[in-house]
Coordinates of C-alpha atoms and ligand atoms in Angstrom, one line a residue:
X23 CA 4.7 -25.1 -7.1
X24 CA 3.7 -23.2 -3.8
X25 CA 0.9 -22.6 -1.2
X26 CA -0.1 -19.3 -0.4
X27 CA -2.6 -18.2 2.5
X28 CA -4.1 -15.0 1.4
X29 CA -5.6 -13.1 4.5
X30 CA -8.5 -10.6 3.4
X31 CA -10.9 -10.8 0.6
X32 CA -11.9 -7.1 0.0
X33 CA -10.9 -5.1 -3.1
X34 CA -7.1 -5.3 -3.3
X35 CA -7.5 -9.4 -2.3
X36 CA -9.9 -9.9 -5.2
X37 CA -7.2 -8.7 -7.6
X38 CA -4.2 -10.5 -5.9
X39 CA -6.2 -13.6 -6.0
X40 CA -7.1 -13.4 -9.9
X41 CA -3.4 -12.6 -10.6
X42 CA -2.4 -15.8 -8.4
X43 CA -4.9 -17.8 -10.5
X44 CA -3.0 -16.4 -13.6
X45 CA 0.5 -17.8 -12.1
X46 CA -0.4 -21.3 -11.3
X47 CA 3.0 -22.5 -11.9
X48 CA 4.1 -20.6 -8.6
X49 CA 0.8 -20.7 -7.1
X50 CA -0.3 -24.3 -7.3
X51 CA -2.7 -24.1 -4.3
X52 CA -4.0 -21.0 -2.4
X53 CA -6.2 -20.6 0.8
X54 CA -8.4 -17.5 0.9
X55 CA -9.2 -16.7 4.7
X56 CA -11.1 -13.7 5.7
X57 CA -13.7 -12.5 8.4
X58 CA -16.4 -13.0 5.9
X59 CA -16.3 -16.5 4.5
X60 CA -19.1 -16.0 2.3
X61 CA -17.0 -13.4 0.2
X62 CA -13.8 -15.8 -0.2
X63 CA -16.4 -18.8 -1.2
X64 CA -17.9 -16.5 -3.8
X65 CA -14.6 -15.8 -5.4
X66 CA -13.6 -19.2 -5.3
X67 CA -16.9 -20.2 -7.1
X68 CA -15.9 -17.6 -9.7
X69 CA -12.4 -18.3 -10.5
X70 CA -12.3 -22.2 -10.3
X71 CA -12.8 -23.8 -13.3
X72 CA -10.6 -21.0 -15.0
X73 CA -7.4 -21.7 -13.4
X74 CA -5.0 -24.8 -12.4
X75 CA -4.7 -23.4 -9.0
X76 CA -6.7 -25.3 -6.2
X77 CA -8.7 -23.0 -4.1
X78 CA -9.7 -23.5 -0.7
X79 CA -11.5 -20.9 1.8
X80 CA -11.4 -20.6 5.4
X81 CA -13.1 -18.1 7.9
X82 CA -10.4 -16.5 10.3
X83 CA -10.4 -13.4 12.6
X84 CA -7.0 -12.0 11.8
X85 CA -7.1 -10.0 15.1
X86 CA -6.8 -13.1 17.1
X87 CA -3.1 -14.8 16.9
X88 CA -4.3 -18.2 18.1
X89 CA -6.8 -18.6 15.3
X90 CA -4.1 -17.5 12.8
X91 CA -1.8 -20.2 14.0
X92 CA -4.4 -22.8 14.2
X93 CA -5.3 -22.2 10.3
X94 CA -1.5 -21.6 9.3
X95 CA -0.8 -25.3 11.1
X96 CA -3.8 -26.6 9.3
X97 CA -2.9 -25.3 5.7
X98 CA 0.8 -25.2 5.8
X99 CA 1.4 -22.7 3.6
X100 CA 4.7 -21.7 2.1
X101 CA 4.1 -17.7 2.7
X102 CA 1.2 -15.6 4.2
X103 CA -0.1 -12.8 1.9
X104 CA -1.5 -10.1 4.3
X105 CA -4.2 -8.1 2.1
X106 CA -6.5 -7.4 5.3
X107 CA -6.1 -4.0 7.0
X108 CA -2.9 -2.5 8.6
X109 CA -4.6 -3.3 11.9
X110 CA -3.8 -6.9 11.5
X111 CA -0.2 -6.5 10.7
X112 CA 1.4 -7.3 13.7
X113 CA -0.9 -10.5 14.8
X114 CA -0.4 -12.0 11.4
X115 CA 3.4 -11.3 12.1
X116 CA 3.5 -13.1 15.2
X117 CA 1.5 -16.1 13.9
X118 CA 3.8 -16.1 11.0
X119 CA 6.8 -16.4 13.5
X120 CA 5.3 -18.8 15.5
X121 CA 5.0 -21.1 12.6
X122 CA 8.2 -20.0 10.7
X123 CA 6.4 -19.0 7.5
X124 CA 7.2 -16.2 5.3
X125 CA 5.0 -13.0 5.4
X126 CA 4.1 -10.3 2.9
X127 CA 2.0 -7.2 3.4
X128 CA 1.2 -4.0 1.4
X129 CA 0.6 -1.4 4.1
X130 CA 2.5 -0.6 7.5
X131 CA 1.1 -0.9 10.9
X132 CA -1.5 1.1 12.5
X133 CA -3.8 0.7 15.4
X134 CA -7.6 0.6 15.0
X135 CA -8.0 2.4 18.4
X136 CA -5.8 5.7 18.3
X137 CA -7.3 6.3 21.9
X138 CA -5.6 3.3 23.2
X139 CA -3.3 4.7 26.1
X140 CA -0.3 2.2 25.7
X141 CA -0.1 2.8 22.0
X142 CA -0.6 6.7 22.4
X143 CA 2.4 7.1 24.9
X144 CA 4.6 5.4 22.0
X145 CA 3.0 7.4 19.6
X146 CA 3.5 10.5 21.2
X147 CA 7.3 10.0 22.2
X148 CA 7.9 9.1 18.4
X149 CA 6.2 12.1 17.3
X150 CA 8.4 14.3 19.3
X151 CA 11.6 12.0 18.3
X152 CA 11.0 11.4 14.8
X153 CA 8.9 14.8 13.9
X154 CA 5.9 13.4 12.0
X155 CA 2.3 12.6 13.5
X156 CA 1.1 10.1 11.3
X157 CA -0.7 7.4 13.0
X158 CA 1.2 4.8 10.7
X159 CA 5.0 4.1 10.8
X160 CA 7.3 1.4 10.3
X161 CA 8.8 1.2 13.8
X162 CA 6.4 -1.5 14.9
X163 CA 7.4 -4.0 12.2
X164 CA 10.9 -3.3 11.8
X165 CA 11.0 -4.3 15.8
X166 CA 10.5 -7.8 14.4
X167 CA 13.9 -7.9 12.6
X168 CA 15.9 -10.0 15.2
X169 CA 13.1 -12.2 15.5
X170 CA 12.3 -13.0 11.9
X171 CA 16.2 -13.2 11.3
X172 CA 16.5 -15.8 14.1
X173 CA 13.4 -17.9 12.8
X174 CA 15.3 -17.8 9.3
X175 CA 11.9 -16.4 7.7
X176 CA 11.3 -13.5 5.5
X177 CA 9.1 -10.4 6.2
X178 CA 8.4 -8.5 2.8
X179 CA 6.9 -5.3 3.9
X180 CA 4.9 -2.8 1.4
X181 CA 4.4 -4.9 -1.9
X182 CA 1.6 -2.7 -3.2
X183 CA 1.9 0.0 -5.7
X184 CA 2.8 2.9 -3.0
X185 CA 4.8 1.9 -1.2
X186 CA 5.6 -1.1 -3.4
X187 CA 6.1 -0.4 -7.1
X188 CA 7.3 3.0 -6.3
X189 CA 9.9 1.8 -4.0
X190 CA 11.2 -0.8 -6.5
X191 CA 11.3 1.8 -9.3
X192 CA 13.4 3.5 -6.9
X193 CA 15.7 0.7 -6.5
X194 CA 15.8 0.1 -10.2
X195 CA 16.9 3.8 -11.0
X196 CA 19.6 3.4 -8.2
X197 CA 21.2 0.1 -9.8
X198 CA 20.5 1.1 -13.7
X199 CA 20.6 4.8 -13.9
X200 CA 22.3 6.8 -11.2
X201 CA 25.4 6.9 -8.6
X202 CA 23.3 8.5 -6.5
X203 CA 20.0 9.9 -6.1
X204 CA 19.5 13.1 -4.4
X205 CA 15.6 14.2 -5.0
X206 CA 12.8 11.8 -5.5
X207 CA 9.3 13.2 -6.1
X208 CA 6.5 10.3 -5.9
X209 CA 3.4 11.3 -8.0
X210 CA 0.1 9.3 -7.5
X211 CA -2.3 10.5 -10.0
X212 CA -5.8 9.1 -10.2
X213 CA -7.5 10.8 -13.4
X214 CA -10.7 8.1 -12.7
X215 CA -14.1 9.3 -12.5
X216 CA -16.9 6.9 -10.7
X217 CA -19.8 9.3 -11.0
X218 CA -20.5 9.5 -7.5
X219 CA -20.3 13.0 -5.5
X220 CA -18.2 11.0 -2.8
X221 CA -16.2 7.7 -2.6
X222 CA -12.9 6.4 -1.8
X223 CA -11.0 4.0 -4.0
X224 CA -9.7 1.6 -1.3
X225 CA -10.8 1.2 2.2
X226 CA -12.6 4.6 3.3
X227 CA -11.4 4.2 7.1
X228 CA -7.8 3.8 6.1
X229 CA -7.7 6.1 2.9
X230 CA -9.7 8.9 4.8
X231 CA -7.2 8.9 7.7
X232 CA -4.3 9.0 5.5
X233 CA -5.5 12.0 3.2
X234 CA -7.0 14.3 6.4
X235 CA -3.5 14.0 8.2
X236 CA -0.9 16.2 8.4
X237 CA 1.8 16.3 5.2
X238 CA 5.3 15.8 5.7
X239 CA 8.3 15.6 3.5
X240 CA 12.1 14.2 4.2
X241 CA 14.7 16.7 3.7
X242 CA 18.6 17.2 4.8
X243 CA 18.0 14.1 7.2
X244 CA 14.8 15.1 9.0
X245 CA 10.9 15.4 8.8
X246 CA 9.2 18.6 7.4
X247 CA 5.5 18.5 8.5
X248 CA 3.0 20.7 6.9
X249 CA -0.8 21.2 7.5
X250 CA -3.2 18.8 5.6
X251 CA -3.1 19.8 1.9
X252 CA -0.8 22.9 2.6
X253 CA 1.5 22.5 -0.4
X254 CA -0.4 22.1 -3.8
X255 CA 1.1 21.8 -7.0
X256 CA 0.0 21.1 -10.8
X257 CA 1.5 18.7 -13.0
X258 CA 0.5 17.6 -16.6
X259 CA 0.5 13.8 -16.2
X260 CA 1.3 11.5 -19.5
X261 CA -1.8 10.1 -20.9
X262 CA -4.3 11.7 -18.1
X263 CA -3.5 15.4 -18.4
X264 CA -3.3 18.5 -16.0
X265 CA -4.0 17.8 -12.3
X266 CA -3.9 19.7 -9.2
X267 CA -1.8 17.7 -6.6
X268 CA -1.0 18.0 -2.6
X269 CA 1.8 16.9 -0.4
X270 CA 0.7 14.1 1.7
X271 CA 2.7 12.0 4.5
X272 CA 3.3 8.6 2.7
X273 CA 4.9 5.6 4.3
X274 CA 7.5 4.8 2.0
X275 CA 9.0 8.1 2.6
X276 CA 10.3 6.6 5.7
X277 CA 12.0 3.5 4.3
X278 CA 13.4 5.1 1.3
X279 CA 15.0 7.9 3.7
X280 CA 16.9 5.0 5.1
X281 CA 17.5 2.9 2.1
X282 CA 18.7 5.3 -0.4
X283 CA 22.3 6.5 0.6
X284 CA 22.6 10.3 0.3
X285 CA 19.2 11.1 -0.5
X286 CA 18.5 15.1 0.2
X287 CA 14.8 15.3 -0.4
X288 CA 11.9 12.9 -0.6
X289 CA 8.5 14.0 -1.3
X290 CA 5.0 12.5 -2.2
X291 CA 2.0 14.0 -3.9
X292 CA -1.4 12.7 -4.7
X293 CA -4.0 14.6 -7.0
X294 CA -7.4 15.5 -5.5
X295 CA -10.4 17.2 -7.2
X296 CA -11.9 20.5 -5.3
X297 CA -15.2 18.4 -4.5
X298 CA -13.2 15.3 -3.1
X299 CA -11.4 17.8 -0.8
X300 CA -14.8 19.9 0.0
X301 CA -16.6 16.8 0.9
X302 CA -13.7 15.4 3.0
X303 CA -13.3 18.7 4.9
X304 CA -17.1 18.9 5.7
X305 CA -17.1 15.7 6.9
X306 CA -13.9 16.3 9.0
X307 CA -15.6 19.6 10.5
X308 CA -18.7 17.5 11.7
X309 CA -16.7 14.7 13.4
X310 CA -17.4 12.2 10.7
X311 CA -13.7 11.1 10.4
X312 CA -13.2 10.7 14.1
X313 CA -12.2 7.0 15.1
X314 CA -13.3 7.9 18.7
X315 CA -16.4 6.1 20.0
X316 CA -19.4 7.7 20.6
X317 CA -22.8 6.9 22.3
X318 CA -25.7 6.9 20.0
X319 CA -29.3 5.9 21.2
X320 CA -27.7 3.9 23.8
X321 CA -25.1 2.0 21.8
X322 CA -21.6 2.7 21.0
X323 CA -20.6 3.9 17.3
X324 CA -17.3 4.6 15.7
X325 CA -18.1 7.8 13.3
X326 CA -15.6 6.8 10.6
X327 CA -16.9 3.3 10.6
X328 CA -20.7 4.5 10.4
X329 CA -19.4 6.6 7.4
X330 CA -18.1 3.6 5.8
X331 CA -21.1 2.1 6.0
X332 CA -22.7 4.8 4.1
X333 CA -20.0 5.1 1.2
X334 CA -20.0 3.2 -1.7
X335 CA -17.9 -0.1 -1.4
X336 CA -14.3 0.6 -2.9
X337 CA -14.9 -3.2 -4.6
X338 CA -18.1 -1.9 -6.2
X339 CA -16.8 0.7 -8.1
X340 CA -15.2 -1.0 -11.2
X341 CA -18.1 -0.9 -13.6
X342 CA -18.7 2.8 -13.4
X343 CA -15.1 4.0 -13.1
X344 CA -13.5 5.5 -16.5
X345 CA -10.2 7.1 -17.1
X346 CA -6.6 6.2 -16.0
X347 CA -4.5 6.4 -13.2
X348 CA -0.6 7.6 -13.7
X349 CA 1.9 6.9 -10.5
X350 CA 5.5 6.9 -10.8
X351 CA 8.5 8.5 -9.5
X352 CA 10.8 11.5 -10.8
X353 CA 14.3 11.1 -9.7
X354 CA 17.1 13.4 -10.0
X355 CA 20.7 12.5 -9.0
X356 CA 24.3 12.0 -10.6
X357 CA 25.6 9.5 -12.9
X358 CA 29.2 9.7 -13.8
X359 CA 29.7 13.1 -12.2
X360 CA 26.8 14.6 -14.4
X361 CA 23.2 15.5 -13.1
X362 CA 20.3 13.8 -14.6
X363 CA 16.8 13.4 -14.1
X364 CA 14.3 10.7 -15.0
X365 CA 10.7 9.7 -14.5
X366 CA 9.5 5.9 -14.2
X367 CA 5.7 5.6 -14.4
X368 CA 3.1 3.4 -15.1
X369 CA -0.4 4.1 -16.7
X370 CA -3.3 2.1 -16.0
X371 CA -6.8 2.3 -17.5
X372 CA -9.9 1.7 -15.2
X373 CA -11.9 0.2 -17.7
X374 CA -9.2 -2.5 -19.0
X375 CA -8.9 -3.6 -15.2
X376 CA -12.5 -3.8 -15.0
X377 CA -12.6 -6.1 -18.0
X378 CA -9.9 -8.2 -16.9
X379 CA -10.6 -8.8 -13.6
X380 CA -13.7 -7.0 -12.4
X381 CA -12.3 -4.4 -10.4
X382 CA -10.9 -0.9 -10.9
X383 CA -7.4 0.6 -11.2
X384 CA -6.5 1.3 -7.5
X385 CA -7.5 -2.1 -6.2
X386 CA -5.5 -3.5 -9.6
X387 CA -2.4 -1.5 -9.3
X388 CA -2.1 -2.9 -5.5
X389 CA -3.5 -6.3 -5.9
X390 CA -0.8 -7.1 -9.2
X391 CA 2.4 -5.9 -7.0
X392 CA 1.2 -8.1 -4.0
X393 CA 0.8 -11.2 -6.1
X394 CA 4.5 -10.7 -7.6
X395 CA 5.7 -9.9 -4.0
X396 CA 4.4 -13.1 -2.9
X397 CA 5.5 -15.1 -6.2
X398 CA 9.2 -14.0 -5.6
X399 CA 9.2 -14.8 -2.0
X400 CA 7.3 -18.3 -2.7
X401 CA 9.6 -19.1 -5.4
X402 CA 12.9 -18.2 -3.2
X403 CA 13.8 -15.6 -5.8
X404 CA 13.8 -13.2 -2.8
X405 CA 15.0 -15.1 0.1
X406 CA 16.5 -13.2 2.9
X407 CA 16.1 -13.8 6.7
X408 CA 14.4 -10.9 8.4
X409 CA 12.3 -8.0 8.0
X410 CA 12.7 -6.0 4.5
X411 CA 11.1 -3.2 2.8
X412 CA 10.7 -3.7 -0.8
X413 CA 13.2 -1.6 -2.1
X414 CA 16.0 -3.7 -0.3
X415 CA 15.7 -6.7 -2.9
X416 CA 17.0 -6.8 -6.4
X417 CA 14.3 -4.8 -8.5
X418 CA 14.8 -6.6 -11.9
X419 CA 12.8 -9.6 -11.5
X420 CA 9.7 -7.7 -10.0
X421 CA 10.3 -4.9 -12.7
X422 CA 10.1 -7.7 -15.4
X423 CA 6.7 -9.3 -13.9
X424 CA 5.1 -6.1 -13.7
X425 CA 5.5 -5.9 -17.6
X426 CA 4.0 -9.6 -17.5
X427 CA 1.1 -9.2 -15.3
X428 CA -0.4 -6.2 -16.5
X429 CA 1.4 -3.0 -15.1
X430 CA 4.2 -1.7 -17.8
X431 CA 6.1 0.9 -16.9
X432 CA 8.0 3.6 -19.1
X433 CA 11.3 5.4 -18.2
X434 CA 11.3 9.0 -19.5
X435 CA 14.8 10.6 -19.4
X436 CA 13.5 14.1 -20.0
X437 CA 10.6 14.6 -17.8
X438 CA 9.2 17.7 -16.6
X439 CA 10.0 18.3 -12.7
X440 CA 8.0 19.5 -9.7
X441 CA 8.9 23.1 -8.3
Ligands
NDP26 P1 -11.1 -3.7 2.0 O1 -11.6 -3.0 3.3 O2 -11.7 -3.9 0.8 O3 -10.8 -5.2 2.5 C1 -10.4 -5.7 3.9 C2 -10.5 -7.0 3.9 O4 -10.1 -7.6 5.2 C3 -12.0 -7.4 3.7 O5 -11.9 -8.8 3.4 C4 -12.2 -7.6 5.4 O6 -13.2 -8.5 5.7 C5 -10.8 -8.2 5.8 N1 -10.6 -8.1 7.5 C6 -10.6 -7.0 8.0 N2 -10.4 -7.1 9.4 C7 -10.5 -8.4 9.4 C8 -10.2 -9.2 10.4 N3 -10.0 -8.9 11.8 N4 -10.0 -10.7 10.1 C9 -10.0 -11.2 8.8 N5 -10.2 -10.6 7.8 C10 -10.3 -9.1 8.0 O7 -9.7 -3.1 1.6 P2 -8.7 -2.7 0.5 O8 -8.7 -4.1 -0.2 O9 -8.8 -1.8 0.0 O10 -7.1 -2.8 1.2 C11 -6.5 -3.8 1.7 C12 -5.1 -3.5 2.0 O11 -4.3 -3.0 1.1 C13 -5.3 -2.4 3.3 O12 -4.1 -2.5 4.3 C14 -4.8 -1.1 2.5 O13 -4.0 -0.4 3.3 C15 -3.7 -1.7 1.5 N6 -3.5 -0.7 0.1 C16 -2.3 -0.6 -0.3 C17 -1.9 0.2 -1.2 C18 -0.6 0.4 -1.7 O14 -0.3 0.9 -2.7 N7 0.1 0.0 -1.0 C19 -3.1 1.1 -1.9 C20 -4.5 0.4 -1.6 C21 -4.5 -0.2 -0.3 P3 -14.9 -8.0 5.6 O15 -15.0 -8.5 4.1 O16 -15.4 -9.3 6.6 O17 -14.8 -6.4 5.9

């Protein structure tokens, strides 16, 4: 019996909300609050009558802390699930602190305006000191540790798939298969085809920022940075087949480097087809990925936001996407003095997701773990005061719920490794 306030009503939120409604024992009541209330009302209309969960909706600007506080005080939730954008992480955390309510998200903070001089000064110092140049990092949210501890509330960071499930796979491997993990390769393969020449599977602005940035990996206690798409490998993914994949910077590397004792190297690879990369390169070359405002016919526009308006809405890709995703981690380490390697992964079928909840597998693989993380916090199965990445909790109940809620996983004890 719990009340969850869900902020955001896009692709990922849509799946998380469907899944909350399948888990009415935990989520007896939910409130869907977002910038565009009509989307929340439409989802409520679709779901009520199919679930015991009582659904209400609200309009909120999650950039505005006072509005968030007013909504939280009015609705009195047990926890707030942030499935809006990473831009809103800090304002929502501030509101949760003011109201002493638990917080869950799926992506670490990044600023909307990367030209903001105050943010830029801190960012440039971090690039020099830490050695990676991604716009997003955990320092902003880890800085809330003492305030969340003092308030006696939990912040659960990164409850999506990657970060999220991949981080829980790591905690599970460490708990059940290894004394020590030395090497982690996180492999994110989307073998799906939506039939468009170019589209992104989740929010285009966040997605294109991530994949057009420098790559990086963690090795021997420090970051090694690469040019975008500089490191390419091929891998034969179970149930998907042979794919090209490229090394990216990814946020869970930062927390796993801190939370996996003795780890020597962590890398993240994502599959891309040549057509996607050629389109992206062209858009970047002409300035369409820029986040800096420009003047156009007397008004200010941000190129990447204009591009977002042109691209298909990721939430609309569901009916046309066919194929499967395969996301997981290959771990190499030691057990009882012997070296061993295992691969834990999930395979998810785009069309099966569409039939179940009306969305493609990328939103599905993020929305399901968002619900599971929120359920474990609301049910107080995961109950620690402070700010924690998901791998810092007991992985077993989460792994059980993945099987129960549509993301079954496989442990391969004799996998092919990545060179
Ligand atoms: P969408 O763009 O589809 O949805 C974002 C939602 O947030 C929209 O409903 C939008 O409202 C709402 N929103 C944006 N700004 C505000 C605001 N200021 N106030 C209130 N609501 C706001 O994004 P996705 O669903 O694709 O992604 C959601 C989150 O999931 C992102 O943080 C993304 O980074 C993360 N993610 C995490 C993954 C993981 O594996 N960990 C994988 C994929 C995504 P409106 O409808 O008005 O635009």
